[in-house]
Amino acid sequence: MVSLGRREILHEVDLTVRPGEIVGLIGETGSGKTTLARSLLGLNRIERGSARVAGVDVAGLRGRALREFRRAGAVQYVFQDPLQSLDPDLPVGRSVGEAWEVRGAADVAGRVAEALVRVGLDPDLAARLPSEVSGGQRQRAAIARAMITSPRLLLCDEPVSALDASSRTAVLELLLDLRSSVGQLFISHDLGSVAGVTDRIAVLYQGRIVEEGPTAQVIGEPQHPYTHLLVGSAPTLGGESMSRHDRAALRAQL
Amino acid sequence: MSLLEVRDLSVHLDRPLVSGVDLTLERGGTLGVVGESGSGKSLTCRSVLGILPPELRTGAETSIRFDGVELTGLDAAGWLPYRADRIGAVFQDPGSYLDPSERVGRQLAEVLRVRGGLGRRAARDRARELFAEVGLHASTVDQYPYELSGGMQQRVLIAIAVSREPDLLIADEATTALDVTVQAEVLDLLADLRERHGLALVLVSHDLAVVAQVCEEVVVMRHGRVVERGTAAQVLRAPEHPYTRSLVAAHARFGIEHVREARLV
Ligand SMILES: Nc1ncnc2c1ncn2[C@@H]1O[C@H](COP(=O)(O)OP(=O)(O)OP(=O)(O)O)[C@@H](O)[C@H]1O
Ligand SMILES: Nc1ncnc2c1ncn2[C@@H]1O[C@H](COP(=O)(O)OP(=O)(O)OP(=O)(O)O)[C@@H](O)[C@H]1O
Ligand SMILES: [Mg+2]
Ligand SMILES: [Mg+2]
């Protein structure tokens, strides 16, 4: 259980991400997806229950142990808003290479250039401030930054929502490539991306997981009315999404 | 006379970032803008709103006519009757457009009071109505931005943007942070505003399906230029430019359609 202020946000959440697997987390705006991801990083206190990441129970970490856990970078977070992972006053390349710089690694600039190319960015971008690159470019830089510590678990919170369709494909392909080396929790409102990269999907509604199963099953045969509404509301190129009337009817069942 | 006519828009730093962009939008019309990250979609929107970052400027040949009035070259006072009152806007990164130290209901009520001339009480009541219209619970008015999820913040901004009943709304990735059920509601809301007030819409989105659902006309941007334009049906179903074709193919690769079709049959 996790609460923020006086409100309990997450209740009795059970979720497993195995190595070599991408698990999708979808759900309502404000249902607690980001809160869950932040809890796994130790940014929100877990009051009841446990969260084991690479053998360590994050719920039990405090103070120095927690700082060390975070510095080791076993869990990395790609934020919904890329401005949160890139320091607005530092050139993009410095933010990307921060973990290497802290460890006194050799040839940080060269490694940063490689990391940028890997996410499809021009290495010259390293010299610009976050405000001088587009939203999509910022998000790719944030992903590059997350990957340099070779994390065991990557928490991707809307990692592709700021990207155009072709760079989104490149990043999703990249996440799929990385699947064998890092387990991933993929949070997104873009059900197309979720359907395309995940092995399993969990649906969060009002702080509870209301449905969980293999991707094709959750999208193809949704059981809970909220999942049904969610899947039916996704627009398609052909325009065949659920009617306003049917959506209202499902909402009434919630 | 069209509501919005952009002719030969260019935006420069030391090099051109946007060049030769023409856009036309009729009253109540809907124009989708899609294209590569960094292709100049947001700079185009910002030019129309007169809010380019100070280090950037539009070219001398650029003309932006709104309801017959040339907007380029207006000073801050000249802009005032247009921006917010007649041209509303919602951007990506909702967090950076809200005052972190002010309850969100007050932020909307302030706009209604200062710009709309409503009394304190009327502004507060109208703010509650507008929150309900965008699907926010009434109690949200008393919350601070940091207490709201990204999607909830974006709904607050949409409520603020439509509160002055503008003629034109520029939505730059405005529904990206919303879950699809809320996105569908916001798109319904925009459709209602179009119907009731003849609101015209410029919708920038990476989601081709959203554009297909909402827009009649579409322009595709790449490297600061428009590479293809036409009706949504033409551009998104029978794209001609190789770049547009790659966008549509990318959408198909990670679209929900193939999984859903299985369910629909
Ligand atoms: N610092 C905070 N103090 C109090 N409440 C908070 C705080 N941060 C978030 N909340 C509340 O916690 C709930 C969950 O928010 P969270 O950001 O986890 O949602 P989300 O599922 O990530 O939503 P979105 O899809 O919009 O990103 C929301 O109702 C929000 O209002
Ligand atoms: N203040 C600035 N200084 C220098 N370059 C800038 C500035 N603002 C934007 N740019 C550059 O101008 C180009 C167009 O940016 P813009 O934000 O309009 O792209 P976009 O099409 O909206 O991209 P996205 O889809 O990622 O949001 C990008 O290459 C960006 O790096
Ligand atoms: Mg979130
Ligand atoms: Mg943009």
Short mmCIF file of N, CA, C and O in Angstrom, two decimals, chain B residues 119-169:
data_model
loop_
_atom_site.label_atom_id
_atom_site.label_comp_id
_atom_site.label_asym_id
_atom_site.label_seq_id
_atom_site.Cartn_x
_atom_site.Cartn_y
_atom_site.Cartn_z
N GLY B 119 -17.65 38.45 -12.09
CA GLY B 119 -17.46 38.72 -10.67
C GLY B 119 -16.84 37.51 -10.00
O GLY B 119 -16.82 36.43 -10.57
N ARG B 120 -16.35 37.72 -8.77
CA ARG B 120 -15.64 36.66 -8.06
C ARG B 120 -16.47 35.38 -7.95
O ARG B 120 -16.02 34.29 -8.26
N ARG B 121 -17.73 35.56 -7.53
CA ARG B 121 -18.58 34.41 -7.29
C ARG B 121 -18.95 33.72 -8.60
O ARG B 121 -18.88 32.49 -8.72
N ALA B 122 -19.33 34.51 -9.62
CA ALA B 122 -19.71 33.96 -10.92
C ALA B 122 -18.53 33.20 -11.52
O ALA B 122 -18.69 32.12 -12.10
N ALA B 123 -17.33 33.75 -11.34
CA ALA B 123 -16.13 33.10 -11.88
C ALA B 123 -15.91 31.76 -11.22
O ALA B 123 -15.58 30.77 -11.87
N ARG B 124 -16.16 31.72 -9.88
CA ARG B 124 -15.96 30.47 -9.17
C ARG B 124 -16.96 29.41 -9.62
O ARG B 124 -16.62 28.26 -9.85
N ASP B 125 -18.21 29.83 -9.80
CA ASP B 125 -19.23 28.87 -10.23
C ASP B 125 -18.95 28.37 -11.64
O ASP B 125 -19.07 27.18 -11.94
N ARG B 126 -18.57 29.31 -12.52
CA ARG B 126 -18.29 28.93 -13.90
C ARG B 126 -17.08 27.99 -13.96
O ARG B 126 -17.05 27.05 -14.76
N ALA B 127 -16.10 28.23 -13.09
CA ALA B 127 -14.93 27.36 -13.05
C ALA B 127 -15.34 25.93 -12.72
O ALA B 127 -14.88 24.97 -13.33
N ARG B 128 -16.27 25.79 -11.76
CA ARG B 128 -16.74 24.45 -11.41
C ARG B 128 -17.44 23.78 -12.58
O ARG B 128 -17.24 22.60 -12.86
N GLU B 129 -18.26 24.57 -13.30
CA GLU B 129 -18.96 24.02 -14.48
C GLU B 129 -17.97 23.54 -15.52
O GLU B 129 -18.11 22.47 -16.09
N LEU B 130 -16.98 24.39 -15.77
CA LEU B 130 -15.99 24.03 -16.80
C LEU B 130 -15.20 22.78 -16.39
O LEU B 130 -14.91 21.93 -17.23
N PHE B 131 -14.89 22.67 -15.10
CA PHE B 131 -14.19 21.46 -14.64
C PHE B 131 -15.06 20.23 -14.90
O PHE B 131 -14.56 19.20 -15.35
N ALA B 132 -16.34 20.35 -14.64
CA ALA B 132 -17.23 19.21 -14.88
C ALA B 132 -17.26 18.89 -16.38
O ALA B 132 -17.27 17.72 -16.77
N GLU B 133 -17.27 19.94 -17.22
CA GLU B 133 -17.31 19.70 -18.67
C GLU B 133 -16.12 18.93 -19.19
O GLU B 133 -16.23 18.20 -20.17
N VAL B 134 -14.95 19.12 -18.56
CA VAL B 134 -13.79 18.36 -19.02
C VAL B 134 -13.59 17.11 -18.17
O VAL B 134 -12.55 16.47 -18.24
N GLY B 135 -14.60 16.76 -17.39
CA GLY B 135 -14.56 15.49 -16.68
C GLY B 135 -13.73 15.51 -15.41
O GLY B 135 -13.22 14.47 -14.99
N LEU B 136 -13.56 16.68 -14.80
CA LEU B 136 -12.85 16.73 -13.53
C LEU B 136 -13.86 16.82 -12.39
O LEU B 136 -14.86 17.53 -12.49
N HIS B 137 -13.58 16.10 -11.32
CA HIS B 137 -14.45 16.12 -10.16
C HIS B 137 -14.43 17.52 -9.54
O HIS B 137 -13.41 18.21 -9.56
N ALA B 138 -15.58 17.94 -9.01
CA ALA B 138 -15.70 19.30 -8.46
C ALA B 138 -14.63 19.60 -7.41
O ALA B 138 -14.13 20.71 -7.31
N SER B 139 -14.24 18.57 -6.62
CA SER B 139 -13.28 18.82 -5.55
C SER B 139 -11.88 19.15 -6.09
O SER B 139 -11.04 19.66 -5.35
N THR B 140 -11.66 18.88 -7.37
CA THR B 140 -10.35 19.18 -7.96
C THR B 140 -10.02 20.67 -7.89
O THR B 140 -8.85 21.04 -7.86
N VAL B 141 -11.03 21.53 -7.87
CA VAL B 141 -10.76 22.97 -7.87
C VAL B 141 -9.86 23.38 -6.70
O VAL B 141 -9.11 24.34 -6.81
N ASP B 142 -9.93 22.64 -5.60
CA ASP B 142 -9.14 23.02 -4.43
C ASP B 142 -7.76 22.39 -4.39
O ASP B 142 -7.03 22.54 -3.41
N GLN B 143 -7.39 21.65 -5.44
CA GLN B 143 -6.10 20.99 -5.41
C GLN B 143 -5.01 21.83 -6.08
O GLN B 143 -5.30 22.70 -6.91
N TYR B 144 -3.78 21.54 -5.70
CA TYR B 144 -2.63 22.19 -6.31
C TYR B 144 -2.14 21.33 -7.47
O TYR B 144 -2.35 20.11 -7.47
N PRO B 145 -1.48 21.94 -8.46
CA PRO B 145 -1.05 21.16 -9.62
C PRO B 145 -0.27 19.90 -9.27
O PRO B 145 -0.49 18.85 -9.87
N TYR B 146 0.64 19.97 -8.24
CA TYR B 146 1.46 18.79 -7.95
C TYR B 146 0.63 17.63 -7.41
O TYR B 146 1.10 16.50 -7.38
N GLU B 147 -0.58 17.91 -6.96
CA GLU B 147 -1.43 16.82 -6.45
C GLU B 147 -2.19 16.12 -7.56
O GLU B 147 -2.94 15.19 -7.31
N LEU B 148 -2.05 16.61 -8.78
CA LEU B 148 -2.81 16.05 -9.89
C LEU B 148 -1.89 15.26 -10.81
O LEU B 148 -0.73 15.62 -11.00
N SER B 149 -2.42 14.19 -11.40
CA SER B 149 -1.65 13.44 -12.38
C SER B 149 -1.52 14.29 -13.64
O SER B 149 -2.24 15.28 -13.82
N GLY B 150 -0.60 13.88 -14.52
CA GLY B 150 -0.39 14.62 -15.77
C GLY B 150 -1.68 14.80 -16.55
O GLY B 150 -1.97 15.88 -17.07
N GLY B 151 -2.46 13.76 -16.59
CA GLY B 151 -3.71 13.81 -17.35
C GLY B 151 -4.71 14.79 -16.74
O GLY B 151 -5.42 15.50 -17.45
N MET B 152 -4.75 14.82 -15.41
CA MET B 152 -5.67 15.74 -14.75
C MET B 152 -5.21 17.18 -14.97
O MET B 152 -6.02 18.08 -15.20
N GLN B 153 -3.91 17.41 -14.91
CA GLN B 153 -3.39 18.76 -15.18
C GLN B 153 -3.78 19.20 -16.59
O GLN B 153 -4.14 20.36 -16.82
N GLN B 154 -3.69 18.27 -17.53
CA GLN B 154 -4.00 18.64 -18.91
C GLN B 154 -5.48 19.01 -19.05
O GLN B 154 -5.84 19.93 -19.78
N ARG B 155 -6.35 18.33 -18.31
CA ARG B 155 -7.77 18.69 -18.37
C ARG B 155 -8.00 20.08 -17.80
O ARG B 155 -8.85 20.82 -18.29
N VAL B 156 -7.24 20.43 -16.75
CA VAL B 156 -7.35 21.78 -16.19
C VAL B 156 -6.98 22.80 -17.28
O VAL B 156 -7.68 23.80 -17.49
N LEU B 157 -5.89 22.52 -18.00
CA LEU B 157 -5.46 23.46 -19.03
C LEU B 157 -6.47 23.57 -20.17
O LEU B 157 -6.67 24.65 -20.73
N ILE B 158 -7.10 22.45 -20.50
CA ILE B 158 -8.11 22.50 -21.55
C ILE B 158 -9.30 23.34 -21.08
O ILE B 158 -9.82 24.16 -21.82
N ALA B 159 -9.69 23.16 -19.82
CA ALA B 159 -10.78 23.98 -19.27
C ALA B 159 -10.42 25.46 -19.34
O ALA B 159 -11.25 26.30 -19.72
N ILE B 160 -9.16 25.80 -19.01
CA ILE B 160 -8.73 27.21 -19.07
C ILE B 160 -8.76 27.70 -20.53
O ILE B 160 -9.24 28.79 -20.83
N ALA B 161 -8.28 26.85 -21.43
CA ALA B 161 -8.18 27.28 -22.83
C ALA B 161 -9.55 27.52 -23.45
O ALA B 161 -9.72 28.45 -24.25
N VAL B 162 -10.54 26.68 -23.13
CA VAL B 162 -11.85 26.87 -23.77
C VAL B 162 -12.74 27.82 -22.99
O VAL B 162 -13.81 28.19 -23.45
N SER B 163 -12.28 28.28 -21.80
CA SER B 163 -13.13 29.10 -20.94
C SER B 163 -13.52 30.42 -21.60
O SER B 163 -14.57 30.96 -21.32
N ARG B 164 -12.68 30.94 -22.48
CA ARG B 164 -12.99 32.22 -23.12
C ARG B 164 -13.73 32.01 -24.42
O ARG B 164 -13.89 32.95 -25.20
N GLU B 165 -14.16 30.76 -24.70
CA GLU B 165 -14.85 30.43 -25.94
C GLU B 165 -14.14 31.02 -27.15
O GLU B 165 -14.69 31.83 -27.89
N PRO B 166 -12.90 30.59 -27.37
CA PRO B 166 -12.13 31.13 -28.49
C PRO B 166 -12.68 30.65 -29.83
O PRO B 166 -13.46 29.71 -29.88
N ASP B 167 -12.29 31.33 -30.92
CA ASP B 167 -12.67 30.90 -32.27
C ASP B 167 -11.77 29.78 -32.75
O ASP B 167 -12.13 29.01 -33.63
N LEU B 168 -10.55 29.80 -32.21
CA LEU B 168 -9.55 28.83 -32.67
C LEU B 168 -8.87 28.24 -31.45
O LEU B 168 -8.48 28.96 -30.54
N LEU B 169 -8.76 26.92 -31.45
CA LEU B 169 -8.01 26.27 -30.38
C LEU B 169 -6.84 25.53 -31.01
O LEU B 169 -7.02 24.76 -31.96
#
